[in-house]
Amino acid sequence: MQFGIFTVGDIAPDPATGRAPTEHERITRMVETALKAEEAGLDVYATGEHHNPPFVTSSPTTLLGYIAARTSTILLSTSTTLITTNDPVKIAEDYAMLQHLAGGRLDLMMGRGNTGPVYPWFGKDIHDGISLAVENYALLRRLWREDVVDWQGRFRTPLQSFTSTPRPLDGVPPFVWHGSIRSPEIAEQAAYYGDGFFHNNIFWPKEHTRRMIDLYRTRFEHYGHGPADQAIVGLGGQVFIRRRSQDAITEFRPFFDHSPVYGNGPSLEETMRQTPLSVGSPQEVIDRTLRFREDFGDYQRQLFNVDGMGLPHKAVLEQIDFLGEEVVPVLRKEFAAIRPAHIPDAPTHESLKAAR
């Protein structure tokens, strides 16, 4: 299994001081977080994509390209690449370039995002969201797999004898995950192509997440990519860890209560019961994460959110230390012990290159 962290790149004030980081501070700290993740032995660092305040993640390839130059082992990914509002030609070119610069340490997650106004900002209609995701990804796959492409569709100008450059490293396109919280059409899309399906289940009860993953697995097998339990699944989660669980809850509560996502809703305790949010000791986080397999079956990637919501940078780095030193080593051992031999690993550039 792969274990890592992801960020959405939000800017929020610390409720204790009222001060929010500047954009420069937030971007710099995201880089430091990625470097710390590699140092701690984590496998993946992923960033989202947003084009509006309070987020700073408008250019994932720029951020990841810089991180690639500062790291040597960690796999770089996106927790959302907006397949709906980005031109698939630019996605093909930008991420192939990044794949070369990172030496193959790259995959990406397609998604539609959760900001409705982004569609008209980029000349699109939100009512076309699913259709855009389907058509744009179909074109992206061809651009990476065919040297010369002739193409015509609904949402961009036609292409005639077009070659996307640079070509994918070693002739192997980056592995793609399709991320969705609520759209069965996206689970269907992932299954159709035999790609990965990532359910960022931070805010959702396990019953909903199970339905989406079961749909993906069933359709993965239907399309002839292998047995349902060999489908490539990733999960999200959010953690805040302290040595004592009560200390973790006490420290995290003000950030939860002031969060624009969590605040003014169910209590911290109720949210922890109903969603994968895990606030507590290292052992409590281990136990909660191990239950994901019971709920959703064997899976290949687990990403945790550890920053944002105004959390001090020192606390964020401490979360990565807890993950690297105490949580992930146990999870690796426990998951490996119960993992059937026929369950595939998460694809990497090297494994895809060898298979090809």
Short mmCIF file of C-alpha atoms in Angstrom, two decimals:
data_model
loop_
_atom_site.label_atom_id
_atom_site.label_comp_id
_atom_site.label_asym_id
_atom_site.label_seq_id
_atom_site.Cartn_x
_atom_site.Cartn_y
_atom_site.Cartn_z
CA MET A 1 0.00 0.00 0.00
CA GLN A 2 0.91 3.61 -0.50
CA PHE A 3 0.53 6.08 2.35
CA GLY A 4 0.78 9.81 2.00
CA ILE A 5 -0.68 13.23 2.65
CA PHE A 6 -2.66 15.69 0.59
CA THR A 7 -3.37 19.39 0.84
CA VAL A 8 -6.10 21.65 -0.50
CA GLY A 9 -3.94 24.72 0.08
CA ASP A 10 -6.46 26.75 2.06
CA ILE A 11 -5.59 29.89 4.02
CA ALA A 12 -7.35 30.22 7.37
CA PRO A 13 -6.66 32.12 10.60
CA ASP A 14 -5.41 30.42 13.72
CA PRO A 15 -8.39 30.81 16.10
CA ALA A 16 -5.99 31.36 19.02
CA THR A 17 -4.24 34.35 17.45
CA GLY A 18 -6.59 35.47 14.67
CA ARG A 19 -3.63 35.58 12.28
CA ALA A 20 -3.70 33.84 8.91
CA PRO A 21 -0.56 33.06 6.93
CA THR A 22 0.20 35.14 3.87
CA GLU A 23 -0.04 33.46 0.48
CA HIS A 24 3.75 33.33 0.35
CA GLU A 25 3.93 31.71 3.79
CA ARG A 26 1.29 29.14 2.90
CA ILE A 27 2.97 28.16 -0.38
CA THR A 28 6.38 27.92 1.29
CA ARG A 29 4.95 25.78 4.07
CA MET A 30 3.34 23.43 1.57
CA VAL A 31 6.78 22.81 0.07
CA GLU A 32 8.23 22.24 3.55
CA THR A 33 5.41 19.79 4.27
CA ALA A 34 6.20 17.79 1.14
CA LEU A 35 9.90 17.65 2.04
CA LYS A 36 8.99 16.54 5.56
CA ALA A 37 6.74 13.81 4.16
CA GLU A 38 9.63 12.37 2.16
CA GLU A 39 11.94 12.62 5.17
CA ALA A 40 9.36 10.74 7.26
CA GLY A 41 9.21 7.89 4.76
CA LEU A 42 5.75 8.56 3.34
CA ASP A 43 5.03 7.48 -0.22
CA VAL A 44 2.86 10.23 -1.72
CA TYR A 45 2.40 13.98 -1.58
CA ALA A 46 -0.66 15.37 -3.40
CA THR A 47 -2.00 18.86 -3.95
CA GLY A 48 -5.43 20.05 -4.98
CA GLU A 49 -6.39 22.65 -7.58
CA HIS A 50 -8.44 25.74 -6.80
CA HIS A 51 -8.79 29.09 -8.57
CA ASN A 52 -10.38 31.19 -5.84
CA PRO A 53 -9.61 32.51 -2.36
CA PRO A 54 -8.91 31.29 0.27
CA PHE A 55 -6.84 28.76 -1.70
CA VAL A 56 -3.37 29.11 -3.25
CA THR A 57 -3.24 25.90 -5.31
CA SER A 58 -4.01 27.40 -8.70
CA SER A 59 -0.97 25.86 -10.43
CA PRO A 60 -0.33 22.26 -9.27
CA THR A 61 2.32 21.55 -11.92
CA THR A 62 4.39 24.56 -10.83
CA LEU A 63 4.26 23.53 -7.18
CA LEU A 64 4.93 19.85 -7.89
CA GLY A 65 7.72 20.65 -10.34
CA TYR A 66 9.51 22.65 -7.66
CA ILE A 67 8.98 19.88 -5.11
CA ALA A 68 10.25 17.31 -7.63
CA ALA A 69 13.53 19.22 -7.84
CA ARG A 70 13.85 19.16 -4.04
CA THR A 71 13.02 15.47 -3.51
CA SER A 72 14.18 12.11 -4.79
CA THR A 73 11.79 9.35 -3.70
CA ILE A 74 8.31 10.60 -2.87
CA LEU A 75 5.63 10.13 -5.51
CA LEU A 76 3.94 13.39 -6.49
CA SER A 77 0.26 13.56 -7.30
CA THR A 78 -2.78 15.77 -7.42
CA SER A 79 -5.76 15.44 -5.16
CA THR A 80 -7.71 17.17 -7.93
CA THR A 81 -6.83 18.07 -11.49
CA LEU A 82 -9.83 19.87 -12.94
CA ILE A 83 -10.59 17.79 -16.03
CA THR A 84 -13.74 19.86 -16.61
CA THR A 85 -12.31 23.37 -16.93
CA ASN A 86 -8.71 22.71 -17.99
CA ASP A 87 -7.95 22.15 -21.65
CA PRO A 88 -7.05 18.47 -22.04
CA VAL A 89 -4.28 19.45 -24.45
CA LYS A 90 -2.62 21.53 -21.74
CA ILE A 91 -3.11 18.76 -19.18
CA ALA A 92 -1.41 16.32 -21.56
CA GLU A 93 1.53 18.65 -22.15
CA ASP A 94 1.97 20.00 -18.62
CA TYR A 95 1.81 16.67 -16.83
CA ALA A 96 3.99 14.89 -19.37
CA MET A 97 6.60 17.62 -18.81
CA LEU A 98 6.25 17.18 -15.05
CA GLN A 99 6.53 13.41 -15.43
CA HIS A 100 9.90 13.88 -17.15
CA LEU A 101 11.15 16.36 -14.55
CA ALA A 102 10.10 14.05 -11.71
CA GLY A 103 11.72 11.00 -13.29
CA GLY A 104 8.38 9.19 -13.43
CA ARG A 105 7.42 9.98 -9.81
CA LEU A 106 4.03 11.28 -10.85
CA ASP A 107 0.41 10.32 -11.13
CA LEU A 108 -2.70 12.47 -11.02
CA MET A 109 -6.31 12.44 -9.94
CA MET A 110 -9.00 13.75 -12.24
CA GLY A 111 -11.91 15.55 -10.64
CA ARG A 112 -14.58 18.20 -11.12
CA GLY A 113 -13.79 20.14 -7.95
CA ASN A 114 -16.33 21.59 -5.55
CA THR A 115 -16.38 25.26 -6.62
CA GLY A 116 -19.31 25.94 -8.93
CA PRO A 117 -18.21 29.42 -10.12
CA VAL A 118 -15.01 27.99 -11.60
CA TYR A 119 -16.96 26.84 -14.66
CA PRO A 120 -17.91 30.28 -16.04
CA TRP A 121 -14.49 31.65 -15.06
CA PHE A 122 -13.05 29.28 -17.66
CA GLY A 123 -15.85 29.64 -20.18
CA LYS A 124 -17.73 26.46 -19.24
CA ASP A 125 -21.25 25.65 -18.06
CA ILE A 126 -21.58 23.77 -14.78
CA HIS A 127 -24.52 21.84 -16.23
CA ASP A 128 -22.03 20.23 -18.62
CA GLY A 129 -19.81 19.02 -15.76
CA ILE A 130 -20.16 15.29 -16.29
CA SER A 131 -20.09 15.57 -20.08
CA LEU A 132 -16.94 17.70 -19.88
CA ALA A 133 -15.27 15.16 -17.62
CA VAL A 134 -16.10 12.32 -20.00
CA GLU A 135 -15.15 14.04 -23.24
CA ASN A 136 -12.03 15.78 -21.99
CA TYR A 137 -10.61 12.64 -20.44
CA ALA A 138 -11.27 10.61 -23.58
CA LEU A 139 -9.21 13.15 -25.51
CA LEU A 140 -6.47 13.26 -22.86
CA ARG A 141 -6.01 9.48 -23.07
CA ARG A 142 -5.62 9.63 -26.82
CA LEU A 143 -3.13 12.50 -26.62
CA TRP A 144 -0.91 10.45 -24.33
CA ARG A 145 -1.28 7.18 -26.24
CA GLU A 146 -1.34 8.23 -29.90
CA ASP A 147 1.49 10.11 -31.60
CA VAL A 148 -0.85 11.88 -34.02
CA VAL A 149 -4.44 12.72 -33.09
CA ASP A 150 -7.39 13.82 -35.20
CA TRP A 151 -10.30 14.72 -32.97
CA GLN A 152 -13.58 16.61 -32.88
CA GLY A 153 -15.97 17.03 -29.96
CA ARG A 154 -18.46 19.39 -28.32
CA PHE A 155 -16.30 21.48 -26.02
CA ARG A 156 -13.11 22.58 -27.80
CA THR A 157 -11.86 23.32 -31.28
CA PRO A 158 -11.04 20.27 -33.45
CA LEU A 159 -7.53 18.84 -33.68
CA GLN A 160 -5.98 17.82 -36.98
CA SER A 161 -2.76 15.80 -37.08
CA PHE A 162 -1.88 17.05 -33.61
CA THR A 163 1.03 15.70 -31.56
CA SER A 164 1.20 16.53 -27.87
CA THR A 165 4.74 17.19 -26.64
CA PRO A 166 6.66 16.06 -24.76
CA ARG A 167 5.56 12.47 -25.17
CA PRO A 168 5.07 10.54 -21.93
CA LEU A 169 8.26 9.30 -20.29
CA ASP A 170 9.28 5.88 -21.65
CA GLY A 171 6.04 5.86 -23.65
CA VAL A 172 4.10 5.28 -20.41
CA PRO A 173 1.43 7.86 -19.51
CA PRO A 174 1.05 8.85 -15.85
CA PHE A 175 -1.34 6.62 -13.95
CA VAL A 176 -4.73 8.26 -13.47
CA TRP A 177 -7.10 8.11 -10.53
CA HIS A 178 -10.63 9.44 -10.91
CA GLY A 179 -11.73 11.21 -7.77
CA SER A 180 -15.38 11.59 -6.86
CA ILE A 181 -17.37 11.95 -3.68
CA ARG A 182 -20.90 11.63 -5.03
CA SER A 183 -21.02 11.04 -8.81
CA PRO A 184 -21.57 7.42 -9.93
CA GLU A 185 -20.78 8.48 -13.50
CA ILE A 186 -17.17 9.09 -12.46
CA ALA A 187 -16.91 5.69 -10.77
CA GLU A 188 -18.23 4.25 -14.04
CA GLN A 189 -15.64 6.21 -16.03
CA ALA A 190 -12.78 4.92 -13.86
CA ALA A 191 -14.03 1.37 -14.23
CA TYR A 192 -14.46 1.66 -18.01
CA TYR A 193 -10.81 2.54 -18.54
CA GLY A 194 -9.44 0.30 -15.79
CA ASP A 195 -8.07 3.37 -14.01
CA GLY A 196 -7.97 3.94 -10.27
CA PHE A 197 -10.91 5.27 -8.26
CA PHE A 198 -10.25 7.56 -5.31
CA HIS A 199 -13.03 8.35 -2.86
CA ASN A 200 -12.02 11.28 -0.70
CA ASN A 201 -14.42 10.23 1.98
CA ILE A 202 -13.58 12.90 4.57
CA PHE A 203 -17.12 14.22 4.95
CA TRP A 204 -19.18 11.14 4.13
CA PRO A 205 -20.47 8.18 6.13
CA LYS A 206 -19.08 4.77 5.30
CA GLU A 207 -22.37 3.54 3.79
CA HIS A 208 -22.20 6.12 1.01
CA THR A 209 -18.50 5.48 0.39
CA ARG A 210 -19.11 1.72 0.24
CA ARG A 211 -21.82 2.14 -2.41
CA MET A 212 -19.52 4.19 -4.62
CA ILE A 213 -16.59 1.80 -4.28
CA ASP A 214 -18.77 -1.27 -4.79
CA LEU A 215 -20.14 0.27 -7.99
CA TYR A 216 -16.62 0.91 -9.26
CA ARG A 217 -15.45 -2.59 -8.40
CA THR A 218 -18.47 -4.24 -10.04
CA ARG A 219 -18.08 -2.25 -13.24
CA PHE A 220 -14.29 -2.74 -13.28
CA GLU A 221 -14.92 -6.48 -13.49
CA HIS A 222 -17.76 -5.98 -15.99
CA TYR A 223 -15.38 -4.22 -18.40
CA GLY A 224 -12.93 -7.11 -18.24
CA HIS A 225 -10.08 -5.55 -16.28
CA GLY A 226 -9.99 -8.34 -13.69
CA PRO A 227 -11.88 -9.49 -10.61
CA ALA A 228 -13.67 -6.82 -8.63
CA ASP A 229 -11.33 -7.15 -5.68
CA GLN A 230 -8.37 -6.29 -7.92
CA ALA A 231 -9.72 -2.85 -8.81
CA ILE A 232 -7.43 0.02 -7.79
CA VAL A 233 -8.98 1.96 -4.91
CA GLY A 234 -7.73 4.95 -2.92
CA LEU A 235 -9.21 6.59 0.17
CA GLY A 236 -8.87 9.94 1.87
CA GLY A 237 -8.94 10.79 5.54
CA GLN A 238 -8.06 13.52 8.00
CA VAL A 239 -6.09 13.07 11.19
CA PHE A 240 -4.87 15.06 14.16
CA ILE A 241 -2.62 13.15 16.54
CA ARG A 242 -1.27 13.70 20.00
CA ARG A 243 0.21 11.27 22.49
CA ARG A 244 -2.98 11.38 24.55
CA SER A 245 -6.34 11.34 22.80
CA GLN A 246 -7.85 13.98 25.05
CA ASP A 247 -4.99 16.35 24.30
CA ALA A 248 -5.60 15.85 20.58
CA ILE A 249 -9.31 16.60 20.93
CA THR A 250 -8.74 19.65 23.12
CA GLU A 251 -6.13 21.12 20.77
CA PHE A 252 -8.03 20.36 17.56
CA ARG A 253 -11.49 21.47 18.68
CA PRO A 254 -11.04 25.25 18.11
CA PHE A 255 -9.87 24.62 14.54
CA PHE A 256 -12.82 22.31 13.92
CA ASP A 257 -15.34 24.75 15.42
CA HIS A 258 -14.03 27.69 13.35
CA SER A 259 -13.71 25.73 10.11
CA PRO A 260 -15.98 26.92 7.27
CA VAL A 261 -16.46 23.24 6.40
CA TYR A 262 -17.02 21.70 9.82
CA GLY A 263 -18.14 24.65 11.95
CA ASN A 264 -21.82 25.21 12.77
CA GLY A 265 -22.57 21.58 11.95
CA PRO A 266 -22.44 18.34 13.91
CA SER A 267 -20.09 18.27 16.89
CA LEU A 268 -16.51 17.08 16.64
CA GLU A 269 -17.45 13.85 18.40
CA GLU A 270 -20.41 13.21 16.07
CA THR A 271 -18.32 13.98 13.00
CA MET A 272 -15.69 11.51 14.17
CA ARG A 273 -18.36 8.85 14.55
CA GLN A 274 -19.94 9.47 11.16
CA THR A 275 -16.90 10.23 8.97
CA PRO A 276 -13.23 9.16 8.71
CA LEU A 277 -12.04 12.21 10.69
CA SER A 278 -9.71 10.72 13.30
CA VAL A 279 -8.54 12.87 16.22
CA GLY A 280 -6.72 11.01 18.95
CA SER A 281 -3.67 8.96 19.88
CA PRO A 282 -1.49 7.13 17.34
CA GLN A 283 -3.15 3.83 18.26
CA GLU A 284 -6.63 5.27 17.78
CA VAL A 285 -5.68 6.53 14.31
CA ILE A 286 -4.20 3.11 13.48
CA ASP A 287 -7.33 1.30 14.63
CA ARG A 288 -9.62 3.65 12.72
CA THR A 289 -7.63 3.33 9.50
CA LEU A 290 -7.49 -0.46 9.72
CA ARG A 291 -11.28 -0.46 9.82
CA PHE A 292 -11.32 1.06 6.34
CA ARG A 293 -10.35 -2.35 4.97
CA GLU A 294 -13.25 -3.95 6.84
CA ASP A 295 -15.60 -1.35 5.40
CA PHE A 296 -14.34 -1.13 1.81
CA GLY A 297 -12.12 -4.12 1.08
CA ASP A 298 -8.43 -4.23 0.21
CA TYR A 299 -7.21 -1.00 -1.31
CA GLN A 300 -4.02 0.53 -2.65
CA ARG A 301 -3.64 4.14 -1.46
CA GLN A 302 -4.39 5.98 1.76
CA LEU A 303 -3.95 9.76 1.86
CA PHE A 304 -4.37 11.87 4.98
CA ASN A 305 -5.02 15.58 5.23
CA VAL A 306 -2.95 17.08 8.05
CA ASP A 307 -2.79 20.79 7.26
CA GLY A 308 -5.16 23.67 6.64
CA MET A 309 -7.97 25.03 8.82
CA GLY A 310 -5.44 27.45 10.34
CA LEU A 311 -3.36 24.74 12.01
CA PRO A 312 0.08 26.08 13.00
CA HIS A 313 2.87 24.85 10.76
CA LYS A 314 4.70 23.34 13.74
CA ALA A 315 1.66 21.19 14.53
CA VAL A 316 1.41 20.08 10.88
CA LEU A 317 5.03 18.91 10.86
CA GLU A 318 4.40 17.08 14.12
CA GLN A 319 1.51 15.22 12.48
CA ILE A 320 3.87 13.99 9.78
CA ASP A 321 6.32 12.82 12.43
CA PHE A 322 3.56 10.83 14.13
CA LEU A 323 2.53 9.30 10.81
CA GLY A 324 6.06 8.43 9.75
CA GLU A 325 7.33 7.15 13.08
CA GLU A 326 4.35 5.49 14.73
CA VAL A 327 1.27 5.19 12.53
CA VAL A 328 2.29 4.23 9.00
CA PRO A 329 4.87 1.55 9.96
CA VAL A 330 2.18 -0.29 11.92
CA LEU A 331 -0.38 0.17 9.13
CA ARG A 332 2.07 -1.22 6.56
CA LYS A 333 2.70 -4.29 8.69
CA GLU A 334 -0.95 -4.90 9.59
CA PHE A 335 -2.31 -4.37 6.09
CA ALA A 336 0.42 -6.57 4.57
CA ALA A 337 -0.35 -9.38 7.01
CA ILE A 338 -3.98 -9.63 5.93
CA ARG A 339 -3.62 -8.75 2.26
CA PRO A 340 -4.31 -11.69 -0.12
CA ALA A 341 -1.50 -12.45 -2.54
CA HIS A 342 -3.61 -11.72 -5.63
CA ILE A 343 -4.37 -8.11 -4.66
CA PRO A 344 -2.28 -5.77 -6.85
CA ASP A 345 -0.06 -3.00 -5.59
CA ALA A 346 -0.73 0.61 -6.49
CA PRO A 347 0.62 1.24 -10.01
CA THR A 348 3.84 3.20 -10.38
CA HIS A 349 5.78 4.35 -13.41
CA GLU A 350 8.18 1.44 -13.05
CA SER A 351 5.45 -1.17 -12.70
CA LEU A 352 3.53 0.23 -15.68
CA LYS A 353 6.74 0.35 -17.71
CA ALA A 354 7.51 -3.28 -16.86
CA ALA A 355 3.95 -4.36 -17.72
CA ARG A 356 4.18 -2.60 -21.06
#
